[in-house]
């Protein structure tokens, strides 16, 4: 079955950088678009970024555009989120998620367990 | 800006039927998906792309939509269905692609 395991979260100061990883298994990773979604404490989910199956097209929420970069390595079945110039308001659990369809970006569907990121001075 | 609107809280008697709705302009051209989240856990999809149920999700969960409103129906609600439910959809209305989530509906099973 679909398994997504995020890692790389932690506690850091504003302005610092962090890279999250998401190891995928149980499906053909290179066929599916992928997403990052975050959830601040006590809040609902918020879409962060998405990437096509081949990595050629990427999309970002306005709140992270210019600071976060989504990427993937299909040879390693791994999705990444490079976060820079972190702000206190970036504090959240970060989830990677797989799309429901192959080769297109349509639906945020299967979620990982999440990795927490806390930005605090 | 685009958004998805959900009722904050809904309650249902054990074994009865409940419908949770989600409203937004993006739903006119994009399918809704529904995610169940219990305290301290990651969200789990219960319906994706309007009416598809992932493997392992009980058939008491069903989805539908009409116009700008999508609905999640639980027929014969069980105690284990008590959770927060979030709708989501792609948003292709502006000049760039994005995804939206509703604010969530807290379902209480009485």
PDB file of C-alpha atoms in Angstrom:
ATOM      1  CA  UNK A   1       0.000   0.000   0.000  1.00  0.00           C
ATOM      2  CA  UNK A   2       0.984   3.644  -0.325  1.00  0.00           C
ATOM      3  CA  UNK A   3       3.578   4.630   2.261  1.00  0.00           C
ATOM      4  CA  UNK A   4       4.969   8.116   2.675  1.00  0.00           C
ATOM      5  CA  UNK A   5       7.467   8.863   5.424  1.00  0.00           C
ATOM      6  CA  UNK A   6       8.540  12.435   6.030  1.00  0.00           C
ATOM      7  CA  UNK A   7      11.718  13.430   7.839  1.00  0.00           C
ATOM      8  CA  UNK A   8      13.868  16.468   8.480  1.00  0.00           C
ATOM      9  CA  UNK A   9      11.619  18.513  10.732  1.00  0.00           C
ATOM     10  CA  UNK A  10      12.923  20.324  13.780  1.00  0.00           C
ATOM     11  CA  UNK A  11      13.117  23.480  15.863  1.00  0.00           C
ATOM     12  CA  UNK A  12      14.934  26.473  14.431  1.00  0.00           C
ATOM     13  CA  UNK A  13      15.145  30.240  14.551  1.00  0.00           C
ATOM     14  CA  UNK A  14      13.500  32.647  12.116  1.00  0.00           C
ATOM     15  CA  UNK A  15      15.520  33.247   8.984  1.00  0.00           C
ATOM     16  CA  UNK A  16      17.110  29.802   8.952  1.00  0.00           C
ATOM     17  CA  UNK A  17      16.763  27.064   6.330  1.00  0.00           C
ATOM     18  CA  UNK A  18      15.613  23.470   6.468  1.00  0.00           C
ATOM     19  CA  UNK A  19      15.131  20.633   3.994  1.00  0.00           C
ATOM     20  CA  UNK A  20      12.333  18.117   4.408  1.00  0.00           C
ATOM     21  CA  UNK A  21      12.352  14.712   2.738  1.00  0.00           C
ATOM     22  CA  UNK A  22       9.572  12.270   1.970  1.00  0.00           C
ATOM     23  CA  UNK A  23      10.420   8.640   1.210  1.00  0.00           C
ATOM     24  CA  UNK A  24       7.782   6.924  -0.903  1.00  0.00           C
ATOM     25  CA  UNK A  25       7.037   3.236  -1.282  1.00  0.00           C
ATOM     26  CA  UNK A  26       4.221   0.906  -2.267  1.00  0.00           C
ATOM     27  CA  UNK A  27       3.618   2.543  -5.651  1.00  0.00           C
ATOM     28  CA  UNK A  28       5.523   3.660  -8.745  1.00  0.00           C
ATOM     29  CA  UNK A  29       6.719   7.043  -7.501  1.00  0.00           C
ATOM     30  CA  UNK A  30       7.780   8.325 -10.917  1.00  0.00           C
ATOM     31  CA  UNK A  31       4.209   8.063 -12.227  1.00  0.00           C
ATOM     32  CA  UNK A  32       2.560  10.393  -9.699  1.00  0.00           C
ATOM     33  CA  UNK A  33       2.408  14.062  -8.959  1.00  0.00           C
ATOM     34  CA  UNK A  34       3.197  14.929  -5.357  1.00  0.00           C
ATOM     35  CA  UNK A  35       2.203  17.644  -2.903  1.00  0.00           C
ATOM     36  CA  UNK A  36       3.346  19.229   0.330  1.00  0.00           C
ATOM     37  CA  UNK A  37       0.639  20.312   2.759  1.00  0.00           C
ATOM     38  CA  UNK A  38       1.098  21.839   6.191  1.00  0.00           C
ATOM     39  CA  UNK A  39      -1.094  22.160   9.233  1.00  0.00           C
ATOM     40  CA  UNK A  40      -0.439  24.761  11.893  1.00  0.00           C
ATOM     41  CA  UNK A  41      -1.363  23.881  15.492  1.00  0.00           C
ATOM     42  CA  UNK A  42      -5.127  23.881  15.919  1.00  0.00           C
ATOM     43  CA  UNK A  43      -5.732  24.855  12.280  1.00  0.00           C
ATOM     44  CA  UNK A  44      -6.859  23.117   9.117  1.00  0.00           C
ATOM     45  CA  UNK A  45      -4.537  21.920   6.359  1.00  0.00           C
ATOM     46  CA  UNK A  46      -2.941  24.451   4.013  1.00  0.00           C
ATOM     47  CA  UNK A  47      -1.556  23.558   0.598  1.00  0.00           C
ATOM     48  CA  UNK A  48       2.128  24.484   0.217  1.00  0.00           C
ATOM     49  CA  UNK A  49       3.509  23.192  -3.093  1.00  0.00           C
ATOM     50  CA  UNK A  50       3.030  20.591  -5.825  1.00  0.00           C
ATOM     51  CA  UNK A  51       5.222  18.994  -8.462  1.00  0.00           C
ATOM     52  CA  UNK A  52       4.476  17.029 -11.613  1.00  0.00           C
ATOM     53  CA  UNK A  53       5.485  13.372 -11.897  1.00  0.00           C
ATOM     54  CA  UNK A  54       8.562  14.282 -13.969  1.00  0.00           C
ATOM     55  CA  UNK A  55       9.528  17.337 -11.932  1.00  0.00           C
ATOM     56  CA  UNK A  56       9.049  19.680 -14.877  1.00  0.00           C
ATOM     57  CA  UNK A  57       6.212  21.774 -13.445  1.00  0.00           C
ATOM     58  CA  UNK A  58       5.997  23.145  -9.917  1.00  0.00           C
ATOM     59  CA  UNK A  59       3.378  25.209  -8.137  1.00  0.00           C
ATOM     60  CA  UNK A  60       3.534  27.171  -4.892  1.00  0.00           C
ATOM     61  CA  UNK A  61       1.193  28.856  -2.460  1.00  0.00           C
ATOM     62  CA  UNK A  62       1.659  32.627  -2.336  1.00  0.00           C
ATOM     63  CA  UNK A  63       2.671  32.357   1.326  1.00  0.00           C
ATOM     64  CA  UNK A  64       5.816  30.379   0.461  1.00  0.00           C
ATOM     65  CA  UNK A  65       6.626  31.475  -3.094  1.00  0.00           C
ATOM     66  CA  UNK A  66      10.231  32.579  -3.419  1.00  0.00           C
ATOM     67  CA  UNK A  67      11.198  30.967  -0.097  1.00  0.00           C
ATOM     68  CA  UNK A  68      10.344  27.270  -0.558  1.00  0.00           C
ATOM     69  CA  UNK A  69      11.406  24.920  -3.366  1.00  0.00           C
ATOM     70  CA  UNK A  70       9.810  21.576  -4.116  1.00  0.00           C
ATOM     71  CA  UNK A  71      11.843  18.924  -5.923  1.00  0.00           C
ATOM     72  CA  UNK A  72      12.001  15.188  -6.408  1.00  0.00           C
ATOM     73  CA  UNK A  73      14.480  12.432  -7.198  1.00  0.00           C
ATOM     74  CA  UNK A  74      12.612   9.652  -8.984  1.00  0.00           C
ATOM     75  CA  UNK A  75      15.675   7.390  -8.838  1.00  0.00           C
ATOM     76  CA  UNK A  76      15.475   7.548  -5.027  1.00  0.00           C
ATOM     77  CA  UNK A  77      11.661   7.624  -4.713  1.00  0.00           C
ATOM     78  CA  UNK A  78      12.016  10.771  -2.655  1.00  0.00           C
ATOM     79  CA  UNK A  79      10.269  14.137  -2.536  1.00  0.00           C
ATOM     80  CA  UNK A  80      11.919  17.211  -1.024  1.00  0.00           C
ATOM     81  CA  UNK A  81      10.920  20.614   0.297  1.00  0.00           C
ATOM     82  CA  UNK A  82      13.733  23.129   0.698  1.00  0.00           C
ATOM     83  CA  UNK A  83      12.593  25.883   3.041  1.00  0.00           C
ATOM     84  CA  UNK A  84      14.540  29.109   3.481  1.00  0.00           C
ATOM     85  CA  UNK A  85      13.977  32.459   5.226  1.00  0.00           C
ATOM     86  CA  UNK A  86      11.708  30.648   7.657  1.00  0.00           C
ATOM     87  CA  UNK A  87       9.140  32.654   9.581  1.00  0.00           C
ATOM     88  CA  UNK A  88       7.328  32.001  12.843  1.00  0.00           C
ATOM     89  CA  UNK A  89       4.140  31.519  10.814  1.00  0.00           C
ATOM     90  CA  UNK A  90       5.744  28.568   8.998  1.00  0.00           C
ATOM     91  CA  UNK A  91       5.407  26.559  12.208  1.00  0.00           C
ATOM     92  CA  UNK A  92       3.321  23.480  11.348  1.00  0.00           C
ATOM     93  CA  UNK A  93       3.303  19.763  10.748  1.00  0.00           C
ATOM     94  CA  UNK A  94       4.385  19.242   7.154  1.00  0.00           C
ATOM     95  CA  UNK A  95       2.837  16.366   5.220  1.00  0.00           C
ATOM     96  CA  UNK A  96       3.732  15.001   1.836  1.00  0.00           C
ATOM     97  CA  UNK A  97       0.857  13.600  -0.164  1.00  0.00           C
ATOM     98  CA  UNK A  98       0.405  11.672  -3.365  1.00  0.00           C
ATOM     99  CA  UNK A  99      -2.013  12.636  -6.095  1.00  0.00           C
ATOM    100  CA  UNK A 100      -4.852  10.322  -6.938  1.00  0.00           C
ATOM    101  CA  UNK A 101      -4.044  10.182 -10.667  1.00  0.00           C
ATOM    102  CA  UNK A 102      -0.936   9.278 -12.602  1.00  0.00           C
ATOM    103  CA  UNK A 103       0.926  11.881 -14.692  1.00  0.00           C
ATOM    104  CA  UNK A 104      -1.315  14.831 -13.776  1.00  0.00           C
ATOM    105  CA  UNK A 105      -1.956  16.987 -10.716  1.00  0.00           C
ATOM    106  CA  UNK A 106      -5.582  16.753  -9.681  1.00  0.00           C
ATOM    107  CA  UNK A 107      -6.216  15.660  -6.116  1.00  0.00           C
ATOM    108  CA  UNK A 108      -4.320  15.651  -2.847  1.00  0.00           C
ATOM    109  CA  UNK A 109      -5.064  12.105  -1.773  1.00  0.00           C
ATOM    110  CA  UNK A 110      -2.774   9.826   0.233  1.00  0.00           C
ATOM    111  CA  UNK A 111      -0.947  11.450   3.135  1.00  0.00           C
ATOM    112  CA  UNK A 112       2.211  10.667   5.041  1.00  0.00           C
ATOM    113  CA  UNK A 113       2.461  10.844   8.832  1.00  0.00           C
ATOM    114  CA  UNK A 114       3.992  14.304   8.826  1.00  0.00           C
ATOM    115  CA  UNK A 115       7.085  15.942  10.292  1.00  0.00           C
ATOM    116  CA  UNK A 116       6.853  18.908  12.680  1.00  0.00           C
ATOM    117  CA  UNK A 117       8.622  22.183  12.027  1.00  0.00           C
ATOM    118  CA  UNK A 118       8.806  24.819  14.750  1.00  0.00           C
ATOM    119  CA  UNK A 119      10.189  28.262  14.014  1.00  0.00           C
ATOM    120  CA  UNK A 120      10.802  30.257  17.153  1.00  0.00           C
ATOM    121  CA  UNK A 121      13.246  32.802  18.467  1.00  0.00           C
TER     122      UNK A 121
ATOM    123  CA  UNK B   1      -9.743  34.971  -3.290  1.00  0.00           C
ATOM    124  CA  UNK B   2     -11.039  31.408  -3.707  1.00  0.00           C
ATOM    125  CA  UNK B   3     -12.104  29.466  -0.662  1.00  0.00           C
ATOM    126  CA  UNK B   4     -14.052  26.417   0.466  1.00  0.00           C
ATOM    127  CA  UNK B   5     -16.673  26.870   3.174  1.00  0.00           C
ATOM    128  CA  UNK B   6     -17.755  24.188   5.637  1.00  0.00           C
ATOM    129  CA  UNK B   7     -20.010  24.221   8.671  1.00  0.00           C
ATOM    130  CA  UNK B   8     -17.734  24.216  11.753  1.00  0.00           C
ATOM    131  CA  UNK B   9     -19.612  21.484  13.602  1.00  0.00           C
ATOM    132  CA  UNK B  10     -22.227  18.837  12.935  1.00  0.00           C
ATOM    133  CA  UNK B  11     -23.660  16.137  15.182  1.00  0.00           C
ATOM    134  CA  UNK B  12     -25.418  12.864  14.422  1.00  0.00           C
ATOM    135  CA  UNK B  13     -27.035  10.157  16.494  1.00  0.00           C
ATOM    136  CA  UNK B  14     -25.361   6.775  16.400  1.00  0.00           C
ATOM    137  CA  UNK B  15     -26.585   4.795  13.401  1.00  0.00           C
ATOM    138  CA  UNK B  16     -28.216   7.763  11.711  1.00  0.00           C
ATOM    139  CA  UNK B  17     -27.260   9.504   8.466  1.00  0.00           C
ATOM    140  CA  UNK B  18     -25.353  12.770   8.321  1.00  0.00           C
ATOM    141  CA  UNK B  19     -24.325  14.994   5.444  1.00  0.00           C
ATOM    142  CA  UNK B  20     -21.368  17.365   5.575  1.00  0.00           C
ATOM    143  CA  UNK B  21     -21.215  20.045   2.897  1.00  0.00           C
ATOM    144  CA  UNK B  22     -18.499  22.111   1.274  1.00  0.00           C
ATOM    145  CA  UNK B  23     -19.170  25.156  -0.869  1.00  0.00           C
ATOM    146  CA  UNK B  24     -16.913  27.074  -3.215  1.00  0.00           C
ATOM    147  CA  UNK B  25     -16.541  28.310  -6.765  1.00  0.00           C
ATOM    148  CA  UNK B  26     -13.663  25.905  -7.454  1.00  0.00           C
ATOM    149  CA  UNK B  27     -16.108  23.005  -7.101  1.00  0.00           C
ATOM    150  CA  UNK B  28     -17.898  24.035 -10.284  1.00  0.00           C
ATOM    151  CA  UNK B  29     -14.930  22.831 -12.333  1.00  0.00           C
ATOM    152  CA  UNK B  30     -12.959  20.565 -10.005  1.00  0.00           C
ATOM    153  CA  UNK B  31     -13.765  17.464  -7.999  1.00  0.00           C
ATOM    154  CA  UNK B  32     -13.951  17.572  -4.216  1.00  0.00           C
ATOM    155  CA  UNK B  33     -12.092  15.196  -1.963  1.00  0.00           C
ATOM    156  CA  UNK B  34     -12.772  14.528   1.691  1.00  0.00           C
ATOM    157  CA  UNK B  35     -10.205  13.864   4.416  1.00  0.00           C
ATOM    158  CA  UNK B  36     -10.901  12.473   7.884  1.00  0.00           C
ATOM    159  CA  UNK B  37      -8.614  13.506  10.722  1.00  0.00           C
ATOM    160  CA  UNK B  38      -8.719  12.182  14.267  1.00  0.00           C
ATOM    161  CA  UNK B  39      -6.841  13.901  17.109  1.00  0.00           C
ATOM    162  CA  UNK B  40      -3.088  13.504  16.863  1.00  0.00           C
ATOM    163  CA  UNK B  41      -3.270  11.646  13.555  1.00  0.00           C
ATOM    164  CA  UNK B  42      -2.574  12.463   9.941  1.00  0.00           C
ATOM    165  CA  UNK B  43      -5.525  13.044   7.619  1.00  0.00           C
ATOM    166  CA  UNK B  44      -6.893  10.024   5.788  1.00  0.00           C
ATOM    167  CA  UNK B  45      -8.807  10.266   2.511  1.00  0.00           C
ATOM    168  CA  UNK B  46     -12.333   8.884   2.737  1.00  0.00           C
ATOM    169  CA  UNK B  47     -13.572  10.116  -0.648  1.00  0.00           C
ATOM    170  CA  UNK B  48     -11.492  11.424  -3.536  1.00  0.00           C
ATOM    171  CA  UNK B  49     -12.501  12.954  -6.839  1.00  0.00           C
ATOM    172  CA  UNK B  50     -16.155  13.439  -5.954  1.00  0.00           C
ATOM    173  CA  UNK B  51     -17.231   9.878  -5.160  1.00  0.00           C
ATOM    174  CA  UNK B  52     -14.282   7.435  -5.168  1.00  0.00           C
ATOM    175  CA  UNK B  53     -13.599   5.526  -1.961  1.00  0.00           C
ATOM    176  CA  UNK B  54     -10.014   4.425  -1.262  1.00  0.00           C
ATOM    177  CA  UNK B  55      -9.435   0.804  -0.409  1.00  0.00           C
ATOM    178  CA  UNK B  56     -10.383   0.052   3.193  1.00  0.00           C
ATOM    179  CA  UNK B  57     -12.871   2.891   3.605  1.00  0.00           C
ATOM    180  CA  UNK B  58     -16.324   1.569   4.619  1.00  0.00           C
ATOM    181  CA  UNK B  59     -19.093   1.938   2.071  1.00  0.00           C
ATOM    182  CA  UNK B  60     -21.145   4.002   4.521  1.00  0.00           C
ATOM    183  CA  UNK B  61     -19.036   6.932   3.258  1.00  0.00           C
ATOM    184  CA  UNK B  62     -20.216   8.434  -0.030  1.00  0.00           C
ATOM    185  CA  UNK B  63     -19.648  11.644  -1.949  1.00  0.00           C
ATOM    186  CA  UNK B  64     -21.636  13.762  -4.351  1.00  0.00           C
ATOM    187  CA  UNK B  65     -21.686  17.233  -5.783  1.00  0.00           C
ATOM    188  CA  UNK B  66     -23.912  19.714  -7.557  1.00  0.00           C
ATOM    189  CA  UNK B  67     -22.891  23.102  -8.843  1.00  0.00           C
ATOM    190  CA  UNK B  68     -20.654  24.792  -6.284  1.00  0.00           C
ATOM    191  CA  UNK B  69     -21.436  22.395  -3.433  1.00  0.00           C
ATOM    192  CA  UNK B  70     -19.947  19.018  -2.592  1.00  0.00           C
ATOM    193  CA  UNK B  71     -21.311  16.674   0.056  1.00  0.00           C
ATOM    194  CA  UNK B  72     -19.960  13.851   2.159  1.00  0.00           C
ATOM    195  CA  UNK B  73     -22.663  11.511   3.443  1.00  0.00           C
ATOM    196  CA  UNK B  74     -22.175   8.961   6.197  1.00  0.00           C
ATOM    197  CA  UNK B  75     -25.027   6.466   6.188  1.00  0.00           C
ATOM    198  CA  UNK B  76     -25.310   4.767   9.571  1.00  0.00           C
ATOM    199  CA  UNK B  77     -22.678   6.768  11.454  1.00  0.00           C
ATOM    200  CA  UNK B  78     -20.488   4.841  13.874  1.00  0.00           C
ATOM    201  CA  UNK B  79     -18.698   6.024  16.991  1.00  0.00           C
ATOM    202  CA  UNK B  80     -15.351   5.702  15.199  1.00  0.00           C
ATOM    203  CA  UNK B  81     -16.499   8.236  12.588  1.00  0.00           C
ATOM    204  CA  UNK B  82     -16.218  11.045  15.129  1.00  0.00           C
ATOM    205  CA  UNK B  83     -13.473  13.233  13.684  1.00  0.00           C
ATOM    206  CA  UNK B  84     -12.706  16.413  11.795  1.00  0.00           C
ATOM    207  CA  UNK B  85     -13.548  16.304   8.105  1.00  0.00           C
ATOM    208  CA  UNK B  86     -11.868  18.560   5.553  1.00  0.00           C
ATOM    209  CA  UNK B  87     -12.862  19.023   1.941  1.00  0.00           C
ATOM    210  CA  UNK B  88     -10.314  19.962  -0.693  1.00  0.00           C
ATOM    211  CA  UNK B  89     -10.201  20.728  -4.387  1.00  0.00           C
ATOM    212  CA  UNK B  90      -7.906  22.000  -7.067  1.00  0.00           C
ATOM    213  CA  UNK B  91      -8.276  25.690  -7.789  1.00  0.00           C
ATOM    214  CA  UNK B  92      -7.784  26.537 -11.420  1.00  0.00           C
ATOM    215  CA  UNK B  93      -9.701  29.828 -11.320  1.00  0.00           C
ATOM    216  CA  UNK B  94      -6.800  32.260 -11.100  1.00  0.00           C
ATOM    217  CA  UNK B  95      -3.828  32.555 -13.413  1.00  0.00           C
ATOM    218  CA  UNK B  96      -1.956  29.857 -11.567  1.00  0.00           C
ATOM    219  CA  UNK B  97      -2.764  26.413 -10.252  1.00  0.00           C
ATOM    220  CA  UNK B  98      -3.355  25.787  -6.562  1.00  0.00           C
ATOM    221  CA  UNK B  99      -5.259  23.650  -4.080  1.00  0.00           C
ATOM    222  CA  UNK B 100      -7.780  24.660  -1.448  1.00  0.00           C
ATOM    223  CA  UNK B 101      -8.941  23.194   1.846  1.00  0.00           C
ATOM    224  CA  UNK B 102     -12.126  23.928   3.701  1.00  0.00           C
ATOM    225  CA  UNK B 103     -11.984  25.059   7.309  1.00  0.00           C
ATOM    226  CA  UNK B 104     -13.147  21.654   8.508  1.00  0.00           C
ATOM    227  CA  UNK B 105     -16.275  20.202  10.100  1.00  0.00           C
ATOM    228  CA  UNK B 106     -16.081  18.612  13.523  1.00  0.00           C
ATOM    229  CA  UNK B 107     -18.410  15.620  13.543  1.00  0.00           C
ATOM    230  CA  UNK B 108     -19.786  14.460  16.889  1.00  0.00           C
ATOM    231  CA  UNK B 109     -21.529  11.085  17.089  1.00  0.00           C
ATOM    232  CA  UNK B 110     -24.043  11.123  19.920  1.00  0.00           C
TER     233      UNK B 110
END
